[in-house]
Coordinates of C-alpha atoms in Angstrom, one line a residue:
Chain N
M500 CA -20.8 17.9 26.8
N501 CA -20.8 14.1 26.8
L502 CA -17.6 12.2 26.2
T503 CA -16.4 8.6 25.9
L504 CA -13.1 8.0 27.6
R505 CA -10.9 5.0 27.0
I506 CA -8.5 4.9 29.9
W507 CA -5.6 2.6 30.6
R508 CA -6.4 0.7 33.8
Q509 CA -3.7 -1.3 35.6
S510 CA -4.1 -2.3 39.2
G511 CA -0.4 -2.5 40.0
P512 CA 3.2 -2.5 38.6
D513 CA 3.1 -6.1 37.7
A514 CA -0.6 -6.4 36.8
K515 CA -1.8 -6.7 33.3
G516 CA -3.5 -3.5 32.1
A517 CA -6.1 -2.8 29.5
M518 CA -8.0 0.1 28.0
T519 CA -11.3 0.5 29.7
T520 CA -14.2 2.6 28.4
Y521 CA -16.2 5.1 30.5
E522 CA -18.9 7.5 29.6
V523 CA -18.9 11.0 31.2
S524 CA -21.8 13.5 30.8
D525 CA -22.4 17.2 31.5
I526 CA -18.7 18.2 31.2
S527 CA -18.3 21.9 31.2
P528 CA -15.9 23.3 28.5
D529 CA -14.4 25.4 31.2
M530 CA -13.2 22.4 33.2
S531 CA -9.6 21.4 33.1
F532 CA -8.8 17.9 31.9
L533 CA -8.0 16.9 35.5
E534 CA -11.3 18.3 36.7
M535 CA -13.0 16.2 34.1
L536 CA -11.2 13.1 35.4
D537 CA -12.2 14.2 39.0
T538 CA -15.8 14.1 37.8
L539 CA -15.3 10.6 36.5
N540 CA -13.7 9.5 39.7
E541 CA -16.5 10.9 41.9
E542 CA -18.9 8.8 39.8
L543 CA -16.7 5.8 40.1
I544 CA -16.5 6.1 43.9
L545 CA -20.3 6.5 44.1
R546 CA -20.7 3.3 42.1
G547 CA -18.2 1.6 44.4
E548 CA -15.6 1.2 41.8
V549 CA -11.8 2.0 42.1
P550 CA -11.1 5.5 40.9
V551 CA -8.6 6.2 38.1
A552 CA -5.2 6.9 39.7
F553 CA -3.3 9.9 38.1
D554 CA -0.5 12.2 39.3
H555 CA -1.3 15.8 40.0
D556 CA -0.2 18.5 42.4
C557 CA -0.1 22.2 41.8
R558 CA -2.8 22.2 39.0
E559 CA -1.3 25.5 37.8
G560 CA 1.2 24.2 35.3
I561 CA 4.4 24.6 37.3
C562 CA 5.1 21.4 39.1
G563 CA 5.2 18.8 36.4
A564 CA 3.4 16.1 38.3
C565 CA 0.4 15.6 36.0
G566 CA 1.2 13.8 32.9
M567 CA -0.7 11.5 30.6
V568 CA -0.8 10.8 26.9
I569 CA -4.1 12.0 25.5
N570 CA -5.1 10.8 22.0
G571 CA -1.5 9.8 21.4
Q572 CA -0.1 13.2 22.4
A573 CA 1.8 13.9 25.6
H574 CA -0.3 16.4 27.6
G575 CA -3.0 16.4 24.9
P576 CA -3.6 18.6 21.9
E577 CA -2.4 21.9 23.4
R578 CA 1.2 22.7 24.2
T579 CA 0.7 22.8 28.0
T580 CA 0.5 20.6 31.0
T581 CA -2.6 18.4 31.4
C582 CA -3.9 20.5 34.3
Q583 CA -3.9 23.6 32.1
L584 CA -5.6 21.8 29.2
H585 CA -9.2 22.7 29.1
M586 CA -12.2 20.7 27.8
R587 CA -13.0 23.5 25.3
H588 CA -10.4 21.9 23.1
F589 CA -12.6 18.9 22.8
S590 CA -16.1 18.5 21.2
D591 CA -19.3 16.9 22.4
G592 CA -19.3 13.2 21.6
D593 CA -15.5 12.8 21.3
V594 CA -13.7 9.6 22.1
I595 CA -10.6 10.4 24.1
D596 CA -7.8 7.8 24.7
I597 CA -5.8 8.3 27.9
E598 CA -2.6 6.4 28.5
P599 CA 0.3 6.7 30.9
W600 CA 3.8 7.8 29.8
R601 CA 5.3 4.8 28.0
A602 CA 9.0 4.2 28.6
A603 CA 11.2 1.4 30.1
A604 CA 12.6 4.0 32.5
F605 CA 9.1 5.1 33.6
P606 CA 7.4 1.8 34.8
V607 CA 3.7 2.1 35.5
V608 CA 2.8 2.2 39.2
K609 CA -1.0 2.2 38.7
D610 CA -3.3 3.3 36.0
L611 CA -1.9 6.6 34.7
V612 CA 0.8 7.0 37.4
V613 CA 4.3 6.2 36.4
D614 CA 7.5 6.0 38.5
R615 CA 9.7 8.9 37.3
T616 CA 12.5 8.5 39.9
S617 CA 14.8 7.7 37.1
F618 CA 14.7 11.5 36.4
D619 CA 15.7 12.1 40.0
R620 CA 18.7 9.8 39.6
V621 CA 19.8 11.7 36.4
I622 CA 19.5 15.0 38.4
G623 CA 21.3 13.5 41.3
S624 CA 24.3 12.5 39.2
G625 CA 25.1 16.1 38.1
G626 CA 22.3 18.5 38.5
Y627 CA 23.9 20.5 41.2
I628 CA 26.6 23.1 41.8
T629 CA 29.3 23.3 44.4
V630 CA 29.0 26.2 46.8
A631 CA 30.9 27.2 49.9
T632 CA 28.9 26.7 53.1
G633 CA 28.6 29.6 55.6
S634 CA 26.9 32.9 55.3
A635 CA 25.1 33.8 52.0
P636 CA 27.4 35.5 49.5
D637 CA 26.8 39.0 48.3
A638 CA 24.2 39.1 45.5
H639 CA 26.7 40.5 43.0
A640 CA 29.7 38.4 44.1
T641 CA 29.6 36.4 40.9
P642 CA 28.8 38.6 37.8
V643 CA 26.6 36.6 35.3
P644 CA 26.4 37.9 31.7
K645 CA 22.9 38.8 30.7
A646 CA 22.9 36.4 27.8
A647 CA 24.1 33.5 30.0
A648 CA 21.4 34.3 32.6
D649 CA 18.7 34.3 29.9
T650 CA 19.9 30.9 28.5
A651 CA 20.1 29.5 32.0
F652 CA 16.6 30.7 32.9
E653 CA 15.1 29.4 29.6
H654 CA 16.4 25.9 30.5
A655 CA 15.7 26.1 34.2
E656 CA 12.0 26.3 33.3
C657 CA 12.0 22.5 32.8
I658 CA 9.6 21.0 35.3
G659 CA 10.7 17.4 34.8
C660 CA 7.2 16.3 33.7
G661 CA 8.6 13.6 31.3
A662 CA 6.5 14.6 28.3
C663 CA 9.7 14.6 26.2
V664 CA 10.3 11.0 27.0
A665 CA 6.7 10.1 26.5
A666 CA 6.6 11.7 23.0
C667 CA 10.0 10.4 21.8
P668 CA 9.7 7.3 19.7
N669 CA 12.8 6.1 21.4
G670 CA 11.8 7.0 25.0
S671 CA 14.8 9.2 25.1
A672 CA 15.5 11.7 27.9
M673 CA 17.9 13.9 25.9
L674 CA 15.8 17.0 26.1
F675 CA 15.3 16.7 29.9
T676 CA 19.0 16.0 30.5
S677 CA 20.1 18.8 28.1
A678 CA 17.8 21.3 29.9
K679 CA 19.6 20.7 33.1
V680 CA 23.1 20.5 31.5
V681 CA 22.6 23.7 29.5
H682 CA 21.0 25.5 32.5
L683 CA 24.0 24.9 34.8
N684 CA 26.8 24.8 32.2
S685 CA 25.8 28.3 31.1
L686 CA 26.4 29.9 34.5
P687 CA 29.7 30.7 36.1
Q688 CA 28.4 29.0 39.2
G689 CA 28.2 25.7 37.3
A690 CA 31.7 26.0 35.7
P691 CA 33.6 23.8 38.2
E692 CA 31.6 20.7 37.3
R693 CA 31.1 21.6 33.7
E694 CA 32.7 18.5 32.3
T695 CA 31.9 15.9 35.0
R696 CA 28.3 17.1 35.0
V697 CA 27.6 16.3 31.3
L698 CA 29.5 13.0 31.4
D699 CA 27.9 11.8 34.6
M700 CA 24.3 12.8 33.7
V701 CA 24.6 11.3 30.2
E702 CA 26.0 8.1 31.8
T703 CA 23.1 7.9 34.3
M704 CA 20.6 8.7 31.5
D705 CA 21.9 5.8 29.5
A706 CA 22.1 3.5 32.5
E707 CA 18.4 4.2 33.4
G708 CA 17.3 2.7 30.1
F709 CA 16.3 5.8 28.1
G710 CA 16.8 5.5 24.4
G711 CA 19.1 7.6 22.1
C712 CA 18.2 10.7 20.2
T713 CA 17.2 10.3 16.5
N714 CA 16.5 14.0 16.1
T715 CA 12.8 13.6 15.4
G716 CA 12.0 16.8 17.3
E717 CA 8.9 15.2 19.0
C718 CA 10.2 16.1 22.5
A719 CA 10.4 19.9 21.9
T720 CA 7.0 19.9 20.1
V721 CA 5.3 18.6 23.3
C722 CA 7.4 20.3 25.9
P723 CA 5.0 22.5 28.0
K724 CA 7.8 24.8 29.0
G725 CA 9.2 25.3 25.5
I726 CA 12.7 23.8 26.0
P727 CA 14.2 24.3 22.5
L728 CA 15.4 21.3 20.5
A729 CA 18.7 23.0 19.9
S730 CA 19.5 22.3 23.6
I731 CA 20.2 18.7 22.6
A732 CA 22.9 19.9 20.1
T733 CA 24.4 22.1 22.9
M734 CA 24.6 19.1 25.2
N735 CA 26.2 17.0 22.5
R736 CA 28.8 19.8 22.1
E737 CA 29.4 19.9 25.8
Y738 CA 29.7 16.1 25.9
L739 CA 32.2 15.9 23.1
R740 CA 34.2 18.8 24.7
A741 CA 34.3 17.0 28.0
I742 CA 35.4 13.8 26.3
R743 CA 38.2 15.7 24.5
K744 CA 39.3 17.3 27.8
G745 CA 39.5 13.8 29.3
A746 CA 37.4 14.7 32.3
Chain M
M562 CA 9.1 17.8 40.6
A563 CA 6.6 17.0 43.2
L564 CA 4.7 13.8 43.2
A565 CA 1.2 13.5 44.7
T566 CA 1.6 9.7 44.9
R567 CA 5.3 9.3 45.6
P568 CA 6.4 5.7 45.2
E569 CA 9.0 4.1 47.4
P570 CA 12.5 4.3 46.0
R571 CA 13.2 1.2 44.0
T572 CA 15.7 -1.2 45.5
D573 CA 15.6 -3.7 42.6
K574 CA 16.8 -2.9 39.2
P575 CA 14.0 -1.7 36.9
A576 CA 13.6 -3.8 33.8
G577 CA 14.9 -1.2 31.4
R578 CA 18.1 -0.4 33.2
R579 CA 21.4 -1.4 31.6
T580 CA 23.4 -3.9 33.4
D581 CA 26.9 -3.3 31.9
T582 CA 27.8 -0.5 34.3
R583 CA 31.6 -1.0 34.1
T584 CA 33.2 2.4 33.3
P585 CA 35.7 2.2 30.5
R586 CA 39.1 3.9 31.1
T587 CA 39.8 5.4 27.7
A588 CA 38.0 8.4 26.1
L589 CA 37.2 6.3 23.0
G590 CA 35.8 3.5 25.2
R591 CA 33.7 5.9 27.1
L592 CA 32.5 7.5 23.9
W593 CA 31.5 4.1 22.3
R594 CA 29.6 3.1 25.5
S595 CA 27.3 6.2 25.5
T596 CA 24.4 6.8 23.2
I597 CA 25.8 10.2 22.3
G598 CA 29.2 8.6 21.5
K599 CA 27.7 6.0 19.2
K600 CA 25.7 8.8 17.5
T601 CA 29.0 10.7 17.1
V602 CA 30.5 7.6 15.4
M603 CA 27.4 7.5 13.1
A604 CA 27.7 11.2 12.4
V605 CA 31.4 11.2 11.5
S606 CA 31.2 8.0 9.4
G607 CA 28.0 9.3 7.8
L608 CA 29.5 12.6 6.8
F609 CA 32.6 10.8 5.4
L610 CA 30.3 8.6 3.3
L611 CA 28.3 11.7 2.2
G612 CA 31.5 13.4 1.1
Y613 CA 32.4 10.3 -0.9
L614 CA 28.9 10.3 -2.5
V615 CA 29.3 13.9 -3.6
V616 CA 32.6 13.1 -5.4
H617 CA 31.1 9.8 -6.8
M618 CA 28.1 11.6 -8.2
A619 CA 30.2 14.3 -9.8
G620 CA 32.4 11.6 -11.4
N621 CA 29.3 9.8 -12.7
L622 CA 28.4 12.9 -14.8
K623 CA 31.4 12.1 -17.0
V624 CA 29.1 9.6 -18.7
F625 CA 27.5 12.4 -20.6
F626 CA 30.8 13.3 -22.3
G627 CA 31.1 10.0 -24.1
P628 CA 32.8 6.6 -23.7
A629 CA 36.4 7.9 -24.2
E630 CA 36.2 10.5 -21.4
M631 CA 34.4 8.3 -19.0
N632 CA 36.7 5.4 -19.4
D633 CA 39.8 7.7 -19.2
Y634 CA 38.4 9.1 -16.0
A635 CA 37.8 5.7 -14.6
H636 CA 41.4 4.7 -15.5
W637 CA 42.7 7.9 -13.9
L638 CA 41.1 6.9 -10.6
R639 CA 43.5 4.0 -10.4
T640 CA 46.5 6.3 -10.9
I641 CA 45.7 8.8 -8.1
G642 CA 48.7 9.4 -5.9
E643 CA 51.3 8.1 -8.4
P644 CA 54.2 8.1 -8.3
V645 CA 54.2 8.5 -4.5
V646 CA 51.9 5.5 -4.0
H647 CA 51.8 2.5 -6.2
Q648 CA 49.1 2.1 -8.9
E649 CA 45.6 1.4 -7.4
W650 CA 46.9 1.8 -3.8
F651 CA 44.9 5.0 -3.3
L652 CA 41.8 3.2 -4.6
W653 CA 42.4 0.4 -2.1
I654 CA 43.1 2.8 0.8
M655 CA 39.8 4.5 -0.1
R656 CA 37.9 1.1 -0.3
V657 CA 39.2 0.1 3.2
A658 CA 38.3 3.5 4.6
L659 CA 34.8 3.2 3.1
L660 CA 34.4 -0.3 4.5
V661 CA 35.4 0.8 7.9
A662 CA 33.0 3.7 7.8
V663 CA 30.1 1.5 6.6
V664 CA 30.7 -1.1 9.3
A665 CA 31.1 1.5 12.1
H666 CA 27.9 3.3 10.9
A667 CA 25.9 0.0 10.7
V668 CA 27.1 -1.5 14.0
A669 CA 26.4 1.8 15.8
A670 CA 23.0 2.0 14.1
Y671 CA 22.1 -1.6 15.1
Q672 CA 23.2 -1.2 18.7
L673 CA 21.4 2.2 19.1
S674 CA 18.2 0.8 17.4
R675 CA 18.2 -2.1 19.9
L676 CA 18.5 0.4 22.8
D677 CA 15.8 2.6 21.3
I678 CA 13.3 -0.2 20.8
A679 CA 14.0 -1.5 24.4
A680 CA 13.4 2.0 25.8
R681 CA 9.7 1.8 24.7
P682 CA 8.6 -1.8 25.6
V683 CA 4.9 -1.0 25.6
K684 CA 3.5 0.8 22.6
Y685 CA 0.8 3.4 22.7
V686 CA -2.7 2.1 21.9
H687 CA -3.5 5.4 20.2
Q688 CA -0.9 5.7 17.5
R689 CA -0.2 9.0 15.8
R690 CA 1.9 9.5 12.7
R691 CA 5.1 10.9 14.1
A692 CA 8.0 12.8 12.3
S693 CA 8.7 13.1 8.6
Y694 CA 8.9 10.2 6.1
A695 CA 12.7 10.6 5.9
T696 CA 13.0 10.4 9.7
R697 CA 10.8 7.3 10.0
T698 CA 12.6 5.4 7.2
M699 CA 16.1 5.9 8.4
R700 CA 16.5 2.3 9.7
W701 CA 15.0 0.3 6.8
G702 CA 16.2 2.9 4.3
G703 CA 19.7 2.2 5.6
V704 CA 19.2 -1.5 5.1
I705 CA 18.0 -0.9 1.5
V706 CA 21.0 1.2 0.7
A707 CA 23.4 -1.4 2.3
L708 CA 21.8 -4.2 0.1
F709 CA 22.1 -1.9 -2.9
V710 CA 25.8 -1.3 -2.3
V711 CA 26.4 -5.1 -2.4
W712 CA 24.6 -5.4 -5.8
H713 CA 26.3 -2.2 -7.1
I714 CA 29.8 -3.6 -6.4
L715 CA 28.9 -7.0 -8.0
D716 CA 27.5 -5.1 -10.9
L717 CA 29.9 -2.3 -11.7
T718 CA 33.1 -3.0 -9.7
T719 CA 33.6 -6.8 -10.1
G720 CA 31.2 -7.0 -13.1
T721 CA 29.9 -10.4 -11.7
V722 CA 26.2 -9.7 -12.3
N723 CA 26.7 -7.1 -15.1
P724 CA 25.2 -8.0 -18.5
N725 CA 28.4 -6.7 -20.2
G726 CA 30.9 -7.1 -17.4
E727 CA 34.0 -6.0 -19.3
H728 CA 36.9 -4.7 -17.1
G729 CA 38.3 -1.3 -18.0
R730 CA 35.1 -0.4 -19.9
P731 CA 32.8 1.2 -17.3
Y732 CA 30.9 3.2 -19.8
E733 CA 29.7 0.1 -21.7
N734 CA 28.9 -1.6 -18.4
I735 CA 26.8 1.3 -17.2
V736 CA 24.8 1.4 -20.4
A737 CA 24.4 -2.4 -20.2
T738 CA 23.0 -2.2 -16.6
F739 CA 20.6 0.6 -17.4
S740 CA 19.4 -1.2 -20.5
T741 CA 17.7 -3.8 -18.3
W742 CA 14.4 -3.0 -16.5
Y743 CA 15.6 -4.5 -13.2
G744 CA 18.8 -2.5 -13.2
N745 CA 16.8 0.7 -13.5
V746 CA 14.3 -0.3 -10.8
I747 CA 17.0 -1.3 -8.3
Y748 CA 19.0 1.8 -8.9
I749 CA 16.1 4.3 -8.8
V750 CA 14.6 2.8 -5.6
A751 CA 18.1 2.8 -4.0
M752 CA 18.8 6.4 -5.0
L753 CA 15.5 7.6 -3.6
A754 CA 16.4 5.8 -0.4
V755 CA 19.8 7.5 -0.4
G756 CA 18.2 10.9 -0.8
L757 CA 15.8 10.4 2.1
H758 CA 18.6 9.0 4.2
I759 CA 20.7 12.0 3.6
R760 CA 17.9 14.4 4.1
H761 CA 17.5 13.4 7.8
G762 CA 21.0 12.0 8.2
F763 CA 22.8 15.3 7.4
Y764 CA 20.6 17.2 9.8
G765 CA 21.0 14.6 12.5
A766 CA 24.8 14.5 12.1
A767 CA 24.9 18.3 12.5
Q768 CA 22.9 18.1 15.7
T769 CA 24.9 15.2 17.0
L770 CA 28.2 17.0 16.5
G771 CA 26.8 20.0 18.2
A772 CA 26.5 22.3 15.2
G773 CA 22.8 22.9 15.7
S774 CA 21.3 26.1 17.2
A775 CA 18.0 27.8 17.1
S776 CA 19.3 30.3 14.6
R777 CA 21.0 27.7 12.4
D778 CA 18.1 25.2 12.3
R779 CA 16.6 26.4 9.1
A780 CA 19.9 26.7 7.3
L781 CA 20.9 23.2 8.3
K782 CA 17.5 21.7 7.2
A783 CA 17.8 23.6 3.9
T784 CA 21.4 22.3 3.4
A785 CA 20.2 18.8 4.1
D786 CA 17.3 19.1 1.6
G787 CA 19.6 20.7 -1.0
L788 CA 22.3 18.0 -0.6
A789 CA 19.7 15.2 -0.8
L790 CA 18.1 16.7 -3.9
V791 CA 21.3 17.4 -5.8
L792 CA 22.7 14.0 -5.0
T793 CA 19.5 12.1 -5.9
L794 CA 19.0 14.0 -9.2
G795 CA 22.7 13.7 -10.1
F796 CA 22.7 9.9 -9.5
L797 CA 19.3 9.5 -11.3
S798 CA 20.5 11.5 -14.3
V799 CA 22.6 8.5 -15.4
P800 CA 19.8 5.8 -15.8
I801 CA 17.5 8.5 -17.1
G802 CA 20.2 9.4 -19.7
V803 CA 20.4 5.8 -20.8
M804 CA 16.7 5.3 -20.9
T805 CA 16.1 8.4 -23.0
G806 CA 19.0 7.6 -25.3
I807 CA 21.1 10.6 -24.4
V808 CA 23.7 8.1 -23.3
E809 CA 24.2 5.0 -25.5

């Protein structure tokens, strides 16, 4: 199929960007969205133009590197990562708008690549547990209730792609932060830092320039890993509990 | 998260980062500085105002039982708490509490909106319609309701802009207001805004205070819809009553 792409091109962090139109032809419906962009880039290189920069790594939907807003939707029309989005969800002759994640905390590096190290700083401020060094403990040394293990696993699925921030009208990182807070606060291993974790991670999240939550639910709608919206309420509960305990 | 093109760690402060990094000592200070804390202030003040609206709406229905009962009820409001508290003191305590709630709600909303807008400095070229009408109109809906409250106090509390404006005769003043076209228009628009505001506000407050969960989501949304509908219809019944001649 033949497509018209309108892609955000920006040569550097401080350069002025603009939407640029490209035509691509003979796109197979079995191609992934990234393979379609690879096809475009091959053509651009042959023509001596600068290829479109975009983040990608595993291309199997588990790393969270690839991220772009396709026709106003983070990761495009399907609830998955961009690498797992296939061209069969588009029709011949479509005009597709491709933009980078837009948030103050995610400055554009080049074209569709944004700097997501603000997420790393949020994780660094509390996304860890304290363990004794030395030999590995016995596997059953700390019993974990099944329900807690399930909750923790559901939230550990977050791959930090940033789609929640990109989709939120306030550029808020509440879903991302809540995924990590709920993941570790559900487990006995995370109990020692239960209060400081939520307080510190929320403080870093605010300091990084992410907006606040207005409960629009856009984040959970686009999350490729299905982190539930209710996690935000759980984090709020943990936060207020920590404030009450004066941690 | 692995990055194919990993940028160098930033040494400068990114544009969006907040500069006021001083950590407050008290729990209240810490609460007010965080976005979740400000939302908590909005949730608590909003729920207090919602509770007031429920009582206010129920009281308004007295208008359907005639001038004597309505005016007696209005007079009774001034005597609540007697003889423990002096006459009208309860009313004034309530007014101060409402004012504090409105100011806290509005200041938090203003500050959060500033942060939210700053967090998305560049808009998307391809715009989609996001979220429900109630969700999208929270900010301007709130402003409309605030402006209405000013008019409403000048109209039915002080009587300054009321066509009748007779103290101690709220029934006659209500009928006078809703006998004018502009009185009806202002009131109906404001009550629809109140309904929409409550529809998203109640749900948001429940989430902010941590009451939300996957299993409770539908119940919370249904409660929010129910509250919004009952309050809007209850408030609107008064101007409709006057317009149709049931109240005169």
